XYZ file of N, CA and C in Angstrom:
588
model
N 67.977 -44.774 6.036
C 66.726 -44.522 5.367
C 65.600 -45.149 6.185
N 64.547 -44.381 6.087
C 63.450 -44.895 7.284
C 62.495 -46.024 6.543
N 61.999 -47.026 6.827
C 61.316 -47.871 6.566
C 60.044 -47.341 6.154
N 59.072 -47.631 5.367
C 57.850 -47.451 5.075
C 56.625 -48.149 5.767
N 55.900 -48.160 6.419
C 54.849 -49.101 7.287
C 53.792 -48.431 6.691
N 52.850 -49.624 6.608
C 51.596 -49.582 6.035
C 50.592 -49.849 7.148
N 49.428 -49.668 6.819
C 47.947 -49.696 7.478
C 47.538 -51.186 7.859
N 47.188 -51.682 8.790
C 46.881 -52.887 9.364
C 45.880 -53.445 8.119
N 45.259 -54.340 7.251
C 44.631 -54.511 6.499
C 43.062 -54.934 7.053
N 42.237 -53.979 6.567
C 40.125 -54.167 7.214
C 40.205 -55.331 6.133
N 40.059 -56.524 7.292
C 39.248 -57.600 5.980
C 38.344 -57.945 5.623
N 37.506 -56.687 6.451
C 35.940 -56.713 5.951
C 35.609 -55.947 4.994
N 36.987 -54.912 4.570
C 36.653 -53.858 3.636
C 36.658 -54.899 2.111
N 36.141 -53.957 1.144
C 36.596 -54.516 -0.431
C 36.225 -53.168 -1.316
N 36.544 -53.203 -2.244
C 36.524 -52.029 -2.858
C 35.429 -51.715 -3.525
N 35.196 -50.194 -3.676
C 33.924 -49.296 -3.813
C 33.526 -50.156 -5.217
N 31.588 -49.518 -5.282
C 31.145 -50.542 -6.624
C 31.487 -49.518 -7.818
N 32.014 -48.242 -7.697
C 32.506 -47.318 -8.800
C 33.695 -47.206 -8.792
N 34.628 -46.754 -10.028
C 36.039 -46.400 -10.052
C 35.676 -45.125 -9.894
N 36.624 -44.536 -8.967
C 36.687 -43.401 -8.839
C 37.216 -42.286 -10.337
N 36.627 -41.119 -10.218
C 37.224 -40.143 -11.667
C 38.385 -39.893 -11.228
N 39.392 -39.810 -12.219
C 40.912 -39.298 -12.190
C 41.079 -38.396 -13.004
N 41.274 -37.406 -12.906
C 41.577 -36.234 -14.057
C 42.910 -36.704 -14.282
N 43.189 -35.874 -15.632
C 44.499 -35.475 -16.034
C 45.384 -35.177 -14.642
N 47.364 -35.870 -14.870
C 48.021 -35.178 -13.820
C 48.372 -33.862 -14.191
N 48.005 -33.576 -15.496
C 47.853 -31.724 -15.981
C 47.124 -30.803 -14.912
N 45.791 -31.534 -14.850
C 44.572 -30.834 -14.032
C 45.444 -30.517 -12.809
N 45.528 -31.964 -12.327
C 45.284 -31.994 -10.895
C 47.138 -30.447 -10.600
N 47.716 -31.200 -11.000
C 49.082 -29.870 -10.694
C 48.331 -28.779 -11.221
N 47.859 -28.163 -12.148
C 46.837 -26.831 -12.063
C 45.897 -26.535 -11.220
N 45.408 -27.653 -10.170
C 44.737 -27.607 -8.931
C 45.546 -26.944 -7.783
N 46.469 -28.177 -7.612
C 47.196 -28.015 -6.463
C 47.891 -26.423 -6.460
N 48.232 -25.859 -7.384
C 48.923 -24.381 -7.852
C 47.591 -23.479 -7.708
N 46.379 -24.295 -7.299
C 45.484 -23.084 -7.090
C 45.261 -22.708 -8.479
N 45.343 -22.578 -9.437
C 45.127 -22.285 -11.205
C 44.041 -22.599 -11.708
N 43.560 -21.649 -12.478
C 42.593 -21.802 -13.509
C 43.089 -22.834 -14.329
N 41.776 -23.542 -14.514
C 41.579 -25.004 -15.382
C 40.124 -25.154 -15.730
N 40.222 -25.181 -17.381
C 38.905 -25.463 -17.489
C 38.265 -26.689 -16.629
N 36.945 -26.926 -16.646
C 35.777 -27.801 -15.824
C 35.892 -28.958 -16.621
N 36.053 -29.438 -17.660
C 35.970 -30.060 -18.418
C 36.773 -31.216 -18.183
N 38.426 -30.867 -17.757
C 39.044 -31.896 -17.114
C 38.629 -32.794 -16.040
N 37.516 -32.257 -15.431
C 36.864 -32.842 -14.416
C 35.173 -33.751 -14.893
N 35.358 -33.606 -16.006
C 33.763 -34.059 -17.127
C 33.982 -35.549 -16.912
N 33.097 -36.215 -17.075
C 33.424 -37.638 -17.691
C 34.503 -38.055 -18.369
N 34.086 -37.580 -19.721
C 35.509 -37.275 -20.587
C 36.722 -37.261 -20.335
N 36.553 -36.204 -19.682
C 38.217 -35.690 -19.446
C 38.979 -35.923 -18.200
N 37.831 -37.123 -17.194
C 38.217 -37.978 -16.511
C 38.631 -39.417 -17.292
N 38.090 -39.898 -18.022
C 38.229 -40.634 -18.950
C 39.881 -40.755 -19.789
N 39.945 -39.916 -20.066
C 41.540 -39.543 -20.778
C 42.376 -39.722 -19.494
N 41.815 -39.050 -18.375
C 43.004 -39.178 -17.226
C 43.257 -40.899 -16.744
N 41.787 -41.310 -16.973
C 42.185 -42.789 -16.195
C 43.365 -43.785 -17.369
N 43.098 -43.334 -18.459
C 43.664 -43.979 -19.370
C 45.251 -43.528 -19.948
N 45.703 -42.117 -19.069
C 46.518 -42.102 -19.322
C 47.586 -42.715 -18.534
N 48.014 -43.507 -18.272
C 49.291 -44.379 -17.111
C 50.313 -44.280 -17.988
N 51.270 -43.817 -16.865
C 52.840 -43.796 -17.200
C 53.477 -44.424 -17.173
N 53.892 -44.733 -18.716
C 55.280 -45.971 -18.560
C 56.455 -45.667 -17.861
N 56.999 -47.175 -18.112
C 58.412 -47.164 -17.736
C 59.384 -45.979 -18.435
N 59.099 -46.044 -19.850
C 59.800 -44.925 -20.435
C 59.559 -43.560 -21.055
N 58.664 -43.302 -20.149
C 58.138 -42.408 -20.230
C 58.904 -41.169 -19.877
N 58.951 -39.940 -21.269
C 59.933 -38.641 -21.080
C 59.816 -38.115 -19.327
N 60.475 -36.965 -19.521
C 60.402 -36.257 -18.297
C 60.981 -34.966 -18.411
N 60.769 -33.745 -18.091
C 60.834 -32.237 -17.894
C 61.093 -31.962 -16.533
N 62.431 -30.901 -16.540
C 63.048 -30.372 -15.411
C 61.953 -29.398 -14.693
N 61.430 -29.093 -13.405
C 60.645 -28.834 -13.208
C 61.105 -27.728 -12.258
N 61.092 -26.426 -12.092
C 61.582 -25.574 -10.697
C 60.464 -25.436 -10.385
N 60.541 -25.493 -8.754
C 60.096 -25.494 -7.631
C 61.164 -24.740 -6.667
N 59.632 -24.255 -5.665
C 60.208 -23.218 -4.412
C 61.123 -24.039 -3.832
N 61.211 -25.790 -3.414
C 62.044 -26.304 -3.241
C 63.015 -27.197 -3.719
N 63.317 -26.530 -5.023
C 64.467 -26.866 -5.651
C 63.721 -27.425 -7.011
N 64.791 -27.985 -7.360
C 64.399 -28.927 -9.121
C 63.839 -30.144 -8.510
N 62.678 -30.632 -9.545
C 62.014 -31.810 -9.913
C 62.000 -32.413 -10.733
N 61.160 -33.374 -11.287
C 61.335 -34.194 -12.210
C 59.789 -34.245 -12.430
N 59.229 -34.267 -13.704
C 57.641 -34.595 -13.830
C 57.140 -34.717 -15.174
N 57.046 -36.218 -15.687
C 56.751 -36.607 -16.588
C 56.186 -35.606 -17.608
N 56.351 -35.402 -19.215
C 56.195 -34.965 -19.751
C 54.318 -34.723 -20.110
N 54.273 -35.799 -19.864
C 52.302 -35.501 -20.079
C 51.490 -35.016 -19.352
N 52.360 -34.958 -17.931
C 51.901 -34.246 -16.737
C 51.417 -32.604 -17.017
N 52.337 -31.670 -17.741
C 52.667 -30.885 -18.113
C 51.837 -29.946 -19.554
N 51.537 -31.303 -19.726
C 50.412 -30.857 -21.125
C 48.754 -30.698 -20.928
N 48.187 -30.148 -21.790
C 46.857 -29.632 -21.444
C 46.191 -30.859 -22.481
N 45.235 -31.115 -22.390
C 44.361 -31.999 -23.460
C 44.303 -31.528 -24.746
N 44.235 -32.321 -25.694
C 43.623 -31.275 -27.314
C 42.093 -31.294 -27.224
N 41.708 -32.226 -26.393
C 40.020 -32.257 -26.409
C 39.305 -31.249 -25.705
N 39.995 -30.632 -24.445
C 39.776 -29.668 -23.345
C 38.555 -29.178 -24.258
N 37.756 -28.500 -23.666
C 36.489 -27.840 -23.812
C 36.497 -26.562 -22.918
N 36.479 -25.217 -23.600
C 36.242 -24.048 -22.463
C 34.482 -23.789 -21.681
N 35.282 -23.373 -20.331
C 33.464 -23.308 -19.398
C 32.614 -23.384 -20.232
N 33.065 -22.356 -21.279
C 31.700 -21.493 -21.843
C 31.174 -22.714 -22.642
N 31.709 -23.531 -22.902
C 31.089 -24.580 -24.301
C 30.374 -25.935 -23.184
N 30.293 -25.790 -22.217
C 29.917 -27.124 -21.555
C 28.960 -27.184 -21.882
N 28.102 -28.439 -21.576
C 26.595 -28.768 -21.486
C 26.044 -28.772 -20.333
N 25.395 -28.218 -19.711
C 24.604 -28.198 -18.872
C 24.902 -29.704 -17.978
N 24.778 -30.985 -18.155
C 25.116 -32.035 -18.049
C 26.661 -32.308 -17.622
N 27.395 -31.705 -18.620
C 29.063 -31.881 -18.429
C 29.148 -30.758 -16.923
N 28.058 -29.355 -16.623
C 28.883 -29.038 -15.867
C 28.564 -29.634 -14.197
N 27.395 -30.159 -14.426
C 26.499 -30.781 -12.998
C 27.299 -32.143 -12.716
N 28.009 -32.973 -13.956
C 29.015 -33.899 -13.401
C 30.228 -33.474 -13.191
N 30.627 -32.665 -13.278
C 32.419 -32.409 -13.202
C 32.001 -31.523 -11.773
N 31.709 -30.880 -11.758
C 31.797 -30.101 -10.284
C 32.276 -31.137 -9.174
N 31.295 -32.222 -9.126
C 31.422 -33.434 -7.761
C 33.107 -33.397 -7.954
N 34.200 -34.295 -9.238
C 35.054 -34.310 -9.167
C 36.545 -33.278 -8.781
N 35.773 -32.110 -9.564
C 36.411 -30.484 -9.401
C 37.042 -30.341 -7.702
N 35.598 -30.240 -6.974
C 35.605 -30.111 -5.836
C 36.231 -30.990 -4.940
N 36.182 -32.308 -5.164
C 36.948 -33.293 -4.392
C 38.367 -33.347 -4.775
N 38.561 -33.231 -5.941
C 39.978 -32.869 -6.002
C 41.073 -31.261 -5.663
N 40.003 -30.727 -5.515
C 40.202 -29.270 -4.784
C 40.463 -29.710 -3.076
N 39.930 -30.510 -2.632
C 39.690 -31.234 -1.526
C 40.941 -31.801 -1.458
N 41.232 -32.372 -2.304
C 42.588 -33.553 -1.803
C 44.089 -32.704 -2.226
N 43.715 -31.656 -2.859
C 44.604 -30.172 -3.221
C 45.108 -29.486 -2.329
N 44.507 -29.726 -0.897
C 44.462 -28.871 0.589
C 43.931 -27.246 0.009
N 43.231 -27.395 -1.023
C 42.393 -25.569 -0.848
C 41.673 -25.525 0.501
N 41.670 -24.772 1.039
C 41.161 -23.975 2.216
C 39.337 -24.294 2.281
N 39.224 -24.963 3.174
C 37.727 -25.189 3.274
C 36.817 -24.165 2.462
N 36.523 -22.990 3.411
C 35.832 -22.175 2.957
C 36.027 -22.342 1.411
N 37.083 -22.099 0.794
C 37.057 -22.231 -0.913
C 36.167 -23.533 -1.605
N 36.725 -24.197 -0.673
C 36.063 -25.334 -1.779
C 34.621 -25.255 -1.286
N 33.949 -25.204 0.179
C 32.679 -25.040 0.449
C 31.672 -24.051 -0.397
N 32.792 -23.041 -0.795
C 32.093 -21.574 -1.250
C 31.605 -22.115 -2.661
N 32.165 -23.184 -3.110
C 31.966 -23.845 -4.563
C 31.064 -24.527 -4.637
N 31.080 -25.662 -3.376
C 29.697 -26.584 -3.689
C 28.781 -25.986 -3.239
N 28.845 -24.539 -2.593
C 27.361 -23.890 -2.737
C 26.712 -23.761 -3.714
N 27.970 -22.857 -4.519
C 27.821 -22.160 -5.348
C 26.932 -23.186 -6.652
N 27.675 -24.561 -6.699
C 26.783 -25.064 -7.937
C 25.674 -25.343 -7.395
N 25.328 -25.869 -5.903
C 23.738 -25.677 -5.161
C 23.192 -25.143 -6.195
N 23.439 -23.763 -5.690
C 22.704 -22.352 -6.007
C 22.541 -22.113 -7.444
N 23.645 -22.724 -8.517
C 23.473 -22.552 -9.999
C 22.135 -24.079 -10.105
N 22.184 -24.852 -9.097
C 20.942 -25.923 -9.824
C 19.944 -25.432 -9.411
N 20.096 -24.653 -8.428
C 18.744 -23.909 -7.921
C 17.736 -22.902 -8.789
N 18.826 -22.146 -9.364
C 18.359 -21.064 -10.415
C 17.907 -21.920 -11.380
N 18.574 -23.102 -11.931
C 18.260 -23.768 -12.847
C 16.690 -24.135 -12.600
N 16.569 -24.539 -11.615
C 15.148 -25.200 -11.326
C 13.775 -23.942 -11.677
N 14.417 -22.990 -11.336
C 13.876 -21.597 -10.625
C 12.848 -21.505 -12.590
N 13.923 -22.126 -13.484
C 13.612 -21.261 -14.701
C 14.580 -20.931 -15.590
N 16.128 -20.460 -14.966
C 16.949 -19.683 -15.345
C 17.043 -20.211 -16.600
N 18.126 -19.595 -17.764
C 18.091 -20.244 -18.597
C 19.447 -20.984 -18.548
N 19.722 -22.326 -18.891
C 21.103 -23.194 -18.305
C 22.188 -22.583 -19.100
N 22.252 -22.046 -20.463
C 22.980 -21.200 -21.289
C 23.653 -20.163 -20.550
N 22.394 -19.542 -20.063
C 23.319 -18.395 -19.440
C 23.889 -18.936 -18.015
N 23.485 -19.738 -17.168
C 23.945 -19.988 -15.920
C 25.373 -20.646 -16.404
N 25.449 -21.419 -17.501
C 27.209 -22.206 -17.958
C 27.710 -20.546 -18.014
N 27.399 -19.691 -18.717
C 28.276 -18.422 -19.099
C 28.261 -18.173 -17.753
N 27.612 -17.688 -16.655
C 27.717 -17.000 -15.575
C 28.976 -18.071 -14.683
N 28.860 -18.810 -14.765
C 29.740 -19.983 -13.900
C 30.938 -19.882 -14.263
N 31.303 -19.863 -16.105
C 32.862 -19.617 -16.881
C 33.296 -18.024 -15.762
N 32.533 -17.060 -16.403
C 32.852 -15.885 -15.802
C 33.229 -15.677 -14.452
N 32.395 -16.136 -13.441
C 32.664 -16.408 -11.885
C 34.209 -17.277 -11.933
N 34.580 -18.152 -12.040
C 35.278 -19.054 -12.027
C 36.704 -18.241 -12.438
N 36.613 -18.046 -13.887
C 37.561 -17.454 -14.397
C 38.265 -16.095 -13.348
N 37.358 -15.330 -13.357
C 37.461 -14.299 -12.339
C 37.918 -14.241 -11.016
N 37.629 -15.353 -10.260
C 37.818 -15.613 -8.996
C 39.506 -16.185 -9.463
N 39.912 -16.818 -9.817
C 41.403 -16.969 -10.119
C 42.085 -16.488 -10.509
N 41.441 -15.330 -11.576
C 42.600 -13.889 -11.897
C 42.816 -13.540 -10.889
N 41.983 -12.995 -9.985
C 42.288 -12.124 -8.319
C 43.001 -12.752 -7.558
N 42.421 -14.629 -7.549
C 43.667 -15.338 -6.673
C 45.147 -14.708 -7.382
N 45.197 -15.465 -8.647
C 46.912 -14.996 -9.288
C 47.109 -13.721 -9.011
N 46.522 -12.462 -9.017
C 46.792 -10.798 -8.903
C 47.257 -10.802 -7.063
N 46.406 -11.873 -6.636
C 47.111 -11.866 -5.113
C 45.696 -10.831 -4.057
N 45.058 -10.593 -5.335
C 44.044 -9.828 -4.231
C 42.742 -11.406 -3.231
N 42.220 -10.780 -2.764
C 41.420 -11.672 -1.899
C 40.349 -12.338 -2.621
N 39.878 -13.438 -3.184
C 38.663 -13.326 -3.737
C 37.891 -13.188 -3.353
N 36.650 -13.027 -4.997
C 34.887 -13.329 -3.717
C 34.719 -14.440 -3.228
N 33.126 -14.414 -2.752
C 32.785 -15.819 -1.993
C 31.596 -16.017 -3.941
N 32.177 -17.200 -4.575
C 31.073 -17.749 -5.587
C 29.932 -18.132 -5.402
N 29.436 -18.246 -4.234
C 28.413 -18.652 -3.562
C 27.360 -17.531 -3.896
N 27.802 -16.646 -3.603
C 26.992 -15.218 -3.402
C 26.912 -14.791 -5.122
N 25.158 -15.474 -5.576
C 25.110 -15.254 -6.741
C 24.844 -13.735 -7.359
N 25.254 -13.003 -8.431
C 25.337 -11.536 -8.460
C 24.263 -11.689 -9.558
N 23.340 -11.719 -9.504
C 21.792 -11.640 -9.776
C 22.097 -10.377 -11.385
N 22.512 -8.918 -10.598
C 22.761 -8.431 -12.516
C 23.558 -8.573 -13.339
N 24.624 -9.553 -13.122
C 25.093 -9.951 -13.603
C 24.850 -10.957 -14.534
N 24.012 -12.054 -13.552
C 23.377 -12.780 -14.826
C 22.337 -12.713 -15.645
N 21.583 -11.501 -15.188
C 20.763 -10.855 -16.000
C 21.015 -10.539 -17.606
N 22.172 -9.291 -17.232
C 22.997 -9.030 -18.483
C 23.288 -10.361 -19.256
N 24.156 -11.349 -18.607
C 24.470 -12.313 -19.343
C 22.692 -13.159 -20.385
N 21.991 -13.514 -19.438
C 20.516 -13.553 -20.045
C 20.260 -12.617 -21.325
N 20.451 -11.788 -20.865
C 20.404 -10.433 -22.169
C 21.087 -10.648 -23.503
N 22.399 -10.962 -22.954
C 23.183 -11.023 -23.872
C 23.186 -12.366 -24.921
N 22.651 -13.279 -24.492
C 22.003 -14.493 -25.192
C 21.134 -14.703 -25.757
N 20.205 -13.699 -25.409
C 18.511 -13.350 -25.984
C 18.533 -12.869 -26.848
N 19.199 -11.470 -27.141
C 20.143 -10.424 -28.239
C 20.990 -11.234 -29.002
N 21.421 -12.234 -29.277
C 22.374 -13.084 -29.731
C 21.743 -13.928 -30.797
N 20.773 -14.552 -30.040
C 20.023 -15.868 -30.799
C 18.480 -15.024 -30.971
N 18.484 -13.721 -30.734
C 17.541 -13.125 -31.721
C 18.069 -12.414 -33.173
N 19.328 -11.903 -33.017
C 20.188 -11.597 -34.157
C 20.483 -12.707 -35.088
N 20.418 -13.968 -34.337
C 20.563 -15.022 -35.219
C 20.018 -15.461 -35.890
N 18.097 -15.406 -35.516
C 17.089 -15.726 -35.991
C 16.868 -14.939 -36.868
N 17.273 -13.581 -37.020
C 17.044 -12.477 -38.149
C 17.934 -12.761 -39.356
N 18.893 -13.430 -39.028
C 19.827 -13.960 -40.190
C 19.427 -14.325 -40.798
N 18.863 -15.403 -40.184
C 18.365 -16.861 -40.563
C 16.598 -16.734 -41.499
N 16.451 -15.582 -40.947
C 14.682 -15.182 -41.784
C 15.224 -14.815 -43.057
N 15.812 -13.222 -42.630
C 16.974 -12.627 -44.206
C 16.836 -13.505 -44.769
N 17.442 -14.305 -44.604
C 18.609 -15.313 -45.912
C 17.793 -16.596 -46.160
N 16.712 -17.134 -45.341
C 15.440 -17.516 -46.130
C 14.755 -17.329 -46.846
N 14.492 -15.724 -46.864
C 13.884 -14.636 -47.923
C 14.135 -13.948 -48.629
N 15.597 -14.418 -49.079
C 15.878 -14.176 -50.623
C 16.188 -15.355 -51.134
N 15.486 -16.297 -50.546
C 15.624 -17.665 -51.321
C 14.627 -17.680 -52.579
């Protein structure tokens, strides 16, 4: 059996003034598989649950197949959060912090540059619109949709797009469709004031 050797120790180094975010080991194996995962695992929050979840000593475990053979991988690994939050419900806030983590752990995932680059454009470009005016409602819906989408095609095996490349009528419609929404809502809401 081969010995293990470690790194000469920097004794000028000391450790960063932040703890780094840890998602769920749910997330991160739905990373590494390339898989759709809500954003949320990557939130504060749902970094939060990850730092706090540590595995005991007796902690279960689930038979796991793999292309190279059977594994072993703790039972909580395996589970999704009950708190999870879908794209569509983020806050504007939840989604401008989870991206940084998303992406770096997409990073330490070995996704393919271009992929993960095509991402931190891409939220660039969603703070950009944001600035522009857009409305942040519809840019969270346009982002679920992009996202979601781009990983059906990965799983279907076709090529994806580049997310970067924002599709302008697309989020139009989506705009539309929010305007039409929470104007139908406001008509409710008059109605049923006025038969008070």
């Amino acid at each position: 059996m081969e010995k293990t050797t470690f790194p000469d120790l920097d004794q000028d180094a000391m450790i960063g003034d932040k703890v780094p975010n840890r998602p769920l080991r749910f997330a991160i194996n739905k990373i590494k598989a390339m898989e759709y995962i809500d954003l949320w695992y990557f939130t504060t929050e749902g970094c939060k649950e990850g730092s706090q979840a540590v595995p005991t000593a007796s902690a279960a475990f689930s038979i796991l197949n793999t292309e190279t053979g059977v594994t072993f991988q703790p039972v909580d690994s395996a589970k999704p959060s009950k708190k999870a939050i879908i794209d569509e419900h983020l806050t504007w806030e939840q989604l401008m912090t989870a991206r940084h983590t998303f992406i770096a752990t997409a990073n330490q995932a070995g996704w393919p540059q271009g992929s993960t680059q095509s991402f931190a454009e891409f939220y660039i470009n969603l703070e950009s619109l944001k600035a522009d005016g857009k409305n942040p409602r519809a840019l969270i819906l346009y982002h679920a949709v992009v996202r979601r989408q781009w990983h059906e095609m990965l799983k279907a095996g076709d090529k994806p797009f580049n997310p970067s490349r924002i599709n302008q009528n697309l989020l139009t419609d989506l705009e539309n469709q929010i305007r039409d929404h929470d104007h139908e809502a406001l008509q409710r809401q008059v109605s049923r004031l006025s038969q008070c």
